XYZ file of C-alpha atoms in Angstrom:
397
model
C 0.000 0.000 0.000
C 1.670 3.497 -1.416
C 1.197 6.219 1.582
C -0.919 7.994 -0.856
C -3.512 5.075 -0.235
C -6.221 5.104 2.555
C -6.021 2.482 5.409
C -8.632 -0.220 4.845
C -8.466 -0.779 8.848
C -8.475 2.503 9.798
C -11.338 3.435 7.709
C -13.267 0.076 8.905
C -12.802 1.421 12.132
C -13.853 4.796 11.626
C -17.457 3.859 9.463
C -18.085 1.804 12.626
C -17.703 4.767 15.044
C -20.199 6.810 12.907
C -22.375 3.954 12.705
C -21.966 3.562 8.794
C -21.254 -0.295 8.751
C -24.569 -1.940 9.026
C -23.440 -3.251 12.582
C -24.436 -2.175 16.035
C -21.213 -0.412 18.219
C -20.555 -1.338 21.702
C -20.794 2.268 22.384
C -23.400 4.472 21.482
C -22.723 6.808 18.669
C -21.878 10.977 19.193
C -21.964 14.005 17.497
C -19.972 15.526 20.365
C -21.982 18.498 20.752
C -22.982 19.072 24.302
C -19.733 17.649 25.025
C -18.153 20.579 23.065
C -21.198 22.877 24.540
C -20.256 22.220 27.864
C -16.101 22.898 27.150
C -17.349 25.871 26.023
C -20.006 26.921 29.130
C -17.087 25.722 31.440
C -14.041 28.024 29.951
C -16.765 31.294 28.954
C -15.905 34.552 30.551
C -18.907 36.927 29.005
C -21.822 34.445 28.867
C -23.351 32.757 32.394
C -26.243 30.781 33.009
C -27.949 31.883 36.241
C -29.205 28.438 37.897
C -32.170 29.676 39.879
C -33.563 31.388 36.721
C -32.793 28.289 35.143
C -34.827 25.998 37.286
C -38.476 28.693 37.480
C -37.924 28.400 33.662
C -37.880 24.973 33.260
C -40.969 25.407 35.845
C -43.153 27.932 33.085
C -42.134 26.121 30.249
C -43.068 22.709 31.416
C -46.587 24.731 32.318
C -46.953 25.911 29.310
C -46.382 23.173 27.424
C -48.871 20.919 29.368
C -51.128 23.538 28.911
C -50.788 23.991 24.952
C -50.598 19.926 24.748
C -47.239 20.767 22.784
C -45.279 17.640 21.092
C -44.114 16.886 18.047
C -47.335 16.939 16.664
C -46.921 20.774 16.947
C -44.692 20.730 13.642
C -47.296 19.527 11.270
C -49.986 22.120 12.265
C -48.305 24.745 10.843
C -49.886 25.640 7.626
C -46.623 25.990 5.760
C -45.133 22.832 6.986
C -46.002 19.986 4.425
C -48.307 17.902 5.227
C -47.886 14.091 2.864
C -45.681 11.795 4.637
C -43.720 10.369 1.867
C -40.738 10.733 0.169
C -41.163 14.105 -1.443
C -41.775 15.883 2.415
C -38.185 14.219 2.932
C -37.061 16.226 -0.003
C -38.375 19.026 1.284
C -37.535 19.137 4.650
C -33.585 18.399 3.031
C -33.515 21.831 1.296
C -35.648 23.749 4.048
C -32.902 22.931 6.715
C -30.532 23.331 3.875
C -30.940 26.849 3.545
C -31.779 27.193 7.436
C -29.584 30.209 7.993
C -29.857 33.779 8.645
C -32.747 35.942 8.159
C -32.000 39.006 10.167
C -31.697 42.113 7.847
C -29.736 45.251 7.842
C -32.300 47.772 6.849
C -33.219 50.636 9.141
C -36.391 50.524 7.458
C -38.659 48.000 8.809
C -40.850 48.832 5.568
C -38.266 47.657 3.257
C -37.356 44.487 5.446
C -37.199 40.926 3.495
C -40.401 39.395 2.681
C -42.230 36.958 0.840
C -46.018 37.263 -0.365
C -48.016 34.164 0.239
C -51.637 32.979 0.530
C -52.208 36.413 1.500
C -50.221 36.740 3.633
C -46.967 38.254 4.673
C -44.227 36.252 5.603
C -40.725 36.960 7.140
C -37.711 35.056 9.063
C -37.427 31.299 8.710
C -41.407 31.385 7.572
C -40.554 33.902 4.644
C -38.141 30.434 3.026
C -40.410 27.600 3.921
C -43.229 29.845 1.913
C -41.233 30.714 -1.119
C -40.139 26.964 -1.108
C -44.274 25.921 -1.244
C -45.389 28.841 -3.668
C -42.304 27.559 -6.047
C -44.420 23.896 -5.733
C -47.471 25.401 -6.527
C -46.252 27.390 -9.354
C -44.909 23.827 -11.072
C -40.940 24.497 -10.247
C -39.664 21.151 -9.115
C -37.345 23.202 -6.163
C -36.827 20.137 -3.641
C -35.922 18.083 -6.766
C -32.079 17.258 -6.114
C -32.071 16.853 -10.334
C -33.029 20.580 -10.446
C -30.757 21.857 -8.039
C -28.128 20.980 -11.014
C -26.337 23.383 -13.329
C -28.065 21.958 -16.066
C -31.181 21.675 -15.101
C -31.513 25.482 -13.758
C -30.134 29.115 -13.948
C -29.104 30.866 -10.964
C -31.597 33.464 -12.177
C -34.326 30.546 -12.027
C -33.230 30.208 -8.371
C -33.424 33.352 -7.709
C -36.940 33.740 -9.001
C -38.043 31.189 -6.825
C -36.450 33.080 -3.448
C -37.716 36.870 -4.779
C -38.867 39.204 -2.855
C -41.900 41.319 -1.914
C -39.797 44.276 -0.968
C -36.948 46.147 -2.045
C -34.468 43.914 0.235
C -33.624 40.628 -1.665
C -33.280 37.240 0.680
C -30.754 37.774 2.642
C -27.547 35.990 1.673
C -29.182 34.523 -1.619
C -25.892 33.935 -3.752
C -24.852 31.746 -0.446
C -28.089 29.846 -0.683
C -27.845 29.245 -4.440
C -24.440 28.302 -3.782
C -25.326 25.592 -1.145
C -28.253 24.174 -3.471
C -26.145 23.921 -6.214
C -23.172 22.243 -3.962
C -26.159 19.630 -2.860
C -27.037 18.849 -6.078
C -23.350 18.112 -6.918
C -22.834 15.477 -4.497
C -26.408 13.860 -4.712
C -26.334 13.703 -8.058
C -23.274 12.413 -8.420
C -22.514 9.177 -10.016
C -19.726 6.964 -9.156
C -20.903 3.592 -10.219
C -22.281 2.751 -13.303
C -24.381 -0.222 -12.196
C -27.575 0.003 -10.950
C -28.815 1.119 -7.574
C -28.143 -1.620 -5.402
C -30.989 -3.743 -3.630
C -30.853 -3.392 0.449
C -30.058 -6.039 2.423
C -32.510 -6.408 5.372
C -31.250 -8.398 8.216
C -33.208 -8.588 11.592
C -34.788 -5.230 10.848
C -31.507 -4.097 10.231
C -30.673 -2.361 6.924
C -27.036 -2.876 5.610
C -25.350 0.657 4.970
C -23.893 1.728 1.396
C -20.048 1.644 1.595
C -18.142 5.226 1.216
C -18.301 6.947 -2.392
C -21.237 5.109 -3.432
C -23.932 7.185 -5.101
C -26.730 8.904 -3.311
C -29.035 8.259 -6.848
C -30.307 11.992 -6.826
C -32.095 10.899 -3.514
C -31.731 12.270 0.294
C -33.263 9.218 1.322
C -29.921 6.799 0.679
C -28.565 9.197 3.633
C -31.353 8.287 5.658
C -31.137 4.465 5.158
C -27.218 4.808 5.925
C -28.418 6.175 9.175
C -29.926 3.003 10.053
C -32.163 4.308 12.462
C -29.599 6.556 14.489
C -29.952 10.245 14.855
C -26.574 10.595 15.850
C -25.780 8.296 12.589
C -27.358 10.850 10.275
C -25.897 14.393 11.438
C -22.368 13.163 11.235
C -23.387 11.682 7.655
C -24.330 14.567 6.918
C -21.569 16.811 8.059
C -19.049 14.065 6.554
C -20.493 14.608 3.000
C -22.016 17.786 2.771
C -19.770 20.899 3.444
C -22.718 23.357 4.033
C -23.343 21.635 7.290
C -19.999 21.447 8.419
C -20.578 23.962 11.178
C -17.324 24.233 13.204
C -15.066 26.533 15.301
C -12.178 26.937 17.419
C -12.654 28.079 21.265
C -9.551 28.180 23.473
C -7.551 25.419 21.877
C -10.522 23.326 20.855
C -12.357 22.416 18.105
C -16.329 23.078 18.295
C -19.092 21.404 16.766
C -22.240 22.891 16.602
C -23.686 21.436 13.764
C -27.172 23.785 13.946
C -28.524 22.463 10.428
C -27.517 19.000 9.877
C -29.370 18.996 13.726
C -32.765 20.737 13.052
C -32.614 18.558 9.323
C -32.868 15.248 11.601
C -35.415 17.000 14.396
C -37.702 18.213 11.858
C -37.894 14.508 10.535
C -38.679 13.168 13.645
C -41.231 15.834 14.203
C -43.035 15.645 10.946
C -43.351 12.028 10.719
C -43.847 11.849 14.424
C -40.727 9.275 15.504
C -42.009 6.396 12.739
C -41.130 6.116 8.837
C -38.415 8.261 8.016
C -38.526 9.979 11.437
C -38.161 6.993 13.356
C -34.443 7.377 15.230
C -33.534 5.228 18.246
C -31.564 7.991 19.756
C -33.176 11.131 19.036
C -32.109 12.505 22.495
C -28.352 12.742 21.114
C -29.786 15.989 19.010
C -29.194 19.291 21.130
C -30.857 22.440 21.049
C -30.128 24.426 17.515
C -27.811 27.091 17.965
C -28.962 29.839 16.491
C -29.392 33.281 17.416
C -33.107 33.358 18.870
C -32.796 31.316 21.067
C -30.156 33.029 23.013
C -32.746 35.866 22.584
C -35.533 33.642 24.265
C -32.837 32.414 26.969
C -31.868 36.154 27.806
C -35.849 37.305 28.220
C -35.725 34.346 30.724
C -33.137 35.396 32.803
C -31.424 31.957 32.013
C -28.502 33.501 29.963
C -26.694 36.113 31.507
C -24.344 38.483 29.535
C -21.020 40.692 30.026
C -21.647 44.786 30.079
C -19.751 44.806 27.208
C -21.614 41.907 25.281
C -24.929 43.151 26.200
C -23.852 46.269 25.276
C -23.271 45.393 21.844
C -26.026 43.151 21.432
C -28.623 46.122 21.788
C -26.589 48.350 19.906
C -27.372 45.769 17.043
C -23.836 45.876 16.083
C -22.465 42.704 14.432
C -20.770 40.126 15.871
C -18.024 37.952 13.587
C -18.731 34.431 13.048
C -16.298 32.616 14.921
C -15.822 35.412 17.533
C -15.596 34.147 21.163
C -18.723 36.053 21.973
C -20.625 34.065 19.246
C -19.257 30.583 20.330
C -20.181 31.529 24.060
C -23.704 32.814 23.171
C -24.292 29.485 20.887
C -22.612 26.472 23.449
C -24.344 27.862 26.245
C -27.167 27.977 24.792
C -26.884 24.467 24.338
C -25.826 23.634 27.854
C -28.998 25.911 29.044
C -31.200 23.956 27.210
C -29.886 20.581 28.375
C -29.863 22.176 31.772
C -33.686 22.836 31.087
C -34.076 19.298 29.705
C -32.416 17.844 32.660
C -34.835 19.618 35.297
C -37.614 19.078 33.497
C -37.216 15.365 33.225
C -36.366 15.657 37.053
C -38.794 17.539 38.868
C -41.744 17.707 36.336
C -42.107 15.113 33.995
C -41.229 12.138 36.420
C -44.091 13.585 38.608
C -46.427 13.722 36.126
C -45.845 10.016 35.313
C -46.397 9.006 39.012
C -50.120 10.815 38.923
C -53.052 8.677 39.088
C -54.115 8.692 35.142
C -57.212 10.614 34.988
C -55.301 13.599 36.687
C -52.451 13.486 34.017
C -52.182 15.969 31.414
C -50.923 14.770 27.838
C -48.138 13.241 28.301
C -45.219 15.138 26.774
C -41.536 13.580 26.399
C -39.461 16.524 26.709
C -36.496 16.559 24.947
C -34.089 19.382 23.963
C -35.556 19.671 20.072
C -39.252 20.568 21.551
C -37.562 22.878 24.162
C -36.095 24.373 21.643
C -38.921 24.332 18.791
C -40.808 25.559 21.623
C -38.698 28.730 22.727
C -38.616 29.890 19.197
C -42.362 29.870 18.501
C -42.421 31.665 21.808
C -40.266 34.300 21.258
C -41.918 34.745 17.764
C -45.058 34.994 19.227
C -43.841 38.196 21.624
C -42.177 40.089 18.522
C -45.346 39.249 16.525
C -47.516 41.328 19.831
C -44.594 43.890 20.004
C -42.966 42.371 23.440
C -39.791 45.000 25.042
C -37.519 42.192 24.181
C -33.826 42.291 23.973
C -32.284 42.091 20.204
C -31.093 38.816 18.926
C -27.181 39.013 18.085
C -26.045 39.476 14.673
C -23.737 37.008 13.182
């Protein structure tokens, strides 16, 4: 073997730590990110998490959870979420999380702000991509078609028509987008094998994983069956293979994976198909919070998060903050440890009580995990801009 030449054992042994071989580890499998959350809570200087504020809001949002029957159902009653549980949802919910990023805008001129016509209606933030995703459906563009993602099957200028805008501000960071769409549709529709598609191998409800540089056939869903069932499986698949969702820094001497996208991509599986089909992941409850810059915002309102003069200062100044700055890795990892911190309590003091209650005095049951905490904190916060809340600015990265 020339050194040029990969290690056979070596990368044996490293498909079998992300859970890529078909077989079932002795260990179960990471992502590493609350591990790399909680290096970075530990060693933070300008973010702090204040523990009694911590605890009364694990206490409300428990509450208010209960009382809205919240769960994973919540997801699919959105009217912009899709609603078919096959194959093309999948699709969908790939270039959605895809293109997951910033929607914050620079204007001074709320007027002029990003926004996309819809149903009559007018939508902005996150909402403002899932609708121009759904009116690009219902005006016959195949969007969440990994074949049309292609250079040859569309113009950057067809893209673009598909993100436009209702006001003078395009999408933010649109040539990134079309950029990460058209780097997707490299690597899914790229061929490496001439034969056909191999047949799976099912084995004890166990379904035997493509090797590495096989094909994806144009189709998200040969990620998914890699997976084999594991959450934890899928993100670092994902990362692995798809550069967009490589989301790492550095933080004192470490490397730090956040991984927001390739995260929310797996939770909103889970939560549209409810845990079975293509949802259905073993270890769901490896996925942290998404860290992102509202939730901070929600976290901050709560008195959980706790920030530096300085930082706070130049959070409500609205004055941006670089990616990859150490106040932006502090505000996003302990986040993350908040959230777990919340998860923890919750399953703790609230949820274990509710399961020893005699049944007819139980409320829905609701398995909290850190993806509804957090799909939960960000309809919340949502909800108080939409009624014109005094809330602190999100950060702008």
């Amino acid at each position: 073997m020339s050194d040029d030449e990969a290690d056979p054992e070596l990368l044996a042994l490293l498909r079998e730590s992300l859970g890529l071989n078909g077989t079932t580890s002795s260990r179960p499998l990471e992502t590493r990110v609350l591990e790399n959350a909680e290096y970075v809570y530990d060693n933070s200087v300008d973010v702090a998490l204040d523990m009694h504020s911590t605890k009364a809001a694990a206490s409300a949002i428990w509450n208010m959870m209960q009382e809205k029957d919240y769960s994973c159902k919540t997801w699919s009653e959105h009217e912009l979420h899709p609603q078919a549980k096959d194959e093309s949802t999948v699709n969908f919910i790939f270039i959605m999380d895809l293109l997951n990023f910033c929607f914050w805008s620079d204007t001074q001129d709320p007027g002029s702000e990003f926004f996309v016509d819809f149903r009559q209606k007018r939508w902005t933030g996150y909402w403002s991509l899932v609708a121009s995703l759904q009116r690009a459906l219902d005006e016959g563009i195949p969007i969440t078609s990994p074949v049309f993602w292609s250079d040859e099957s569309s113009t950057d200028d067809e893209l673009r028509h598909v993100f436009r805008s209702a006001s003078s501000e395009p999408m933010p960071m649109l040539e990134d987008r079309i950029s990460c769409i058209r780097e997707a549709g490299r690597i899914l529709n790229k061929v490496t094998f001439p034969n056909p598609r191999p047949k799976q191998e099912k084995k004890k409800n166990k379904i035997k994983a493509l090797t590495p540089n096989q094909e994806f056939h144009s189709s998200f869903l040969t990620c998914i069956e890699e997976a084999n069932g594991s959450a934890a499986a899928l993100v670092n698949l994902l990362v692995d293979n798809f550069p967009c969702f490589r989301d790492t820094t550095r933080f004192e001497g470490k490397t730090i994976r956040f991984y927001k996208r390739a995260q929310i991509l797996v939770a909103d599986l889970w939560a549209c198909f409810e845990g079975t089909s293509y949802g259905r992941f073993d270890d769901i409850d490896s996925i942290t919070m998404f860290a992102d810059y509202r939730i901070p915002q929600m976290l901050n309102t709560l008195g959980v998060l706790q920030y530096s003069p300085p930082l706070e200062s130049h959070i409500r100044r609205r004055k941006r903050i670089a990616s990859g700055h150490a106040w932006e890795v502090q505000l996003r990892g302990c986040s993350i440890w908040a959230v777990e911190l919340l998860r923890r309590e919750i399953r703790l003091h609230h949820q274990q009580q509710q399961e020893q209650q005699p049944q007819k005095e139980k409320a829905r049951p609701v398995n909290v995990n850190a993806i509804l905490i957090d799909f939960f904190l960000y309809d919340t916060i949502k909800d108080r801009e939409a009624k014109a809340d005094s809330l602190i600015p999100h950060h702008r990265t």
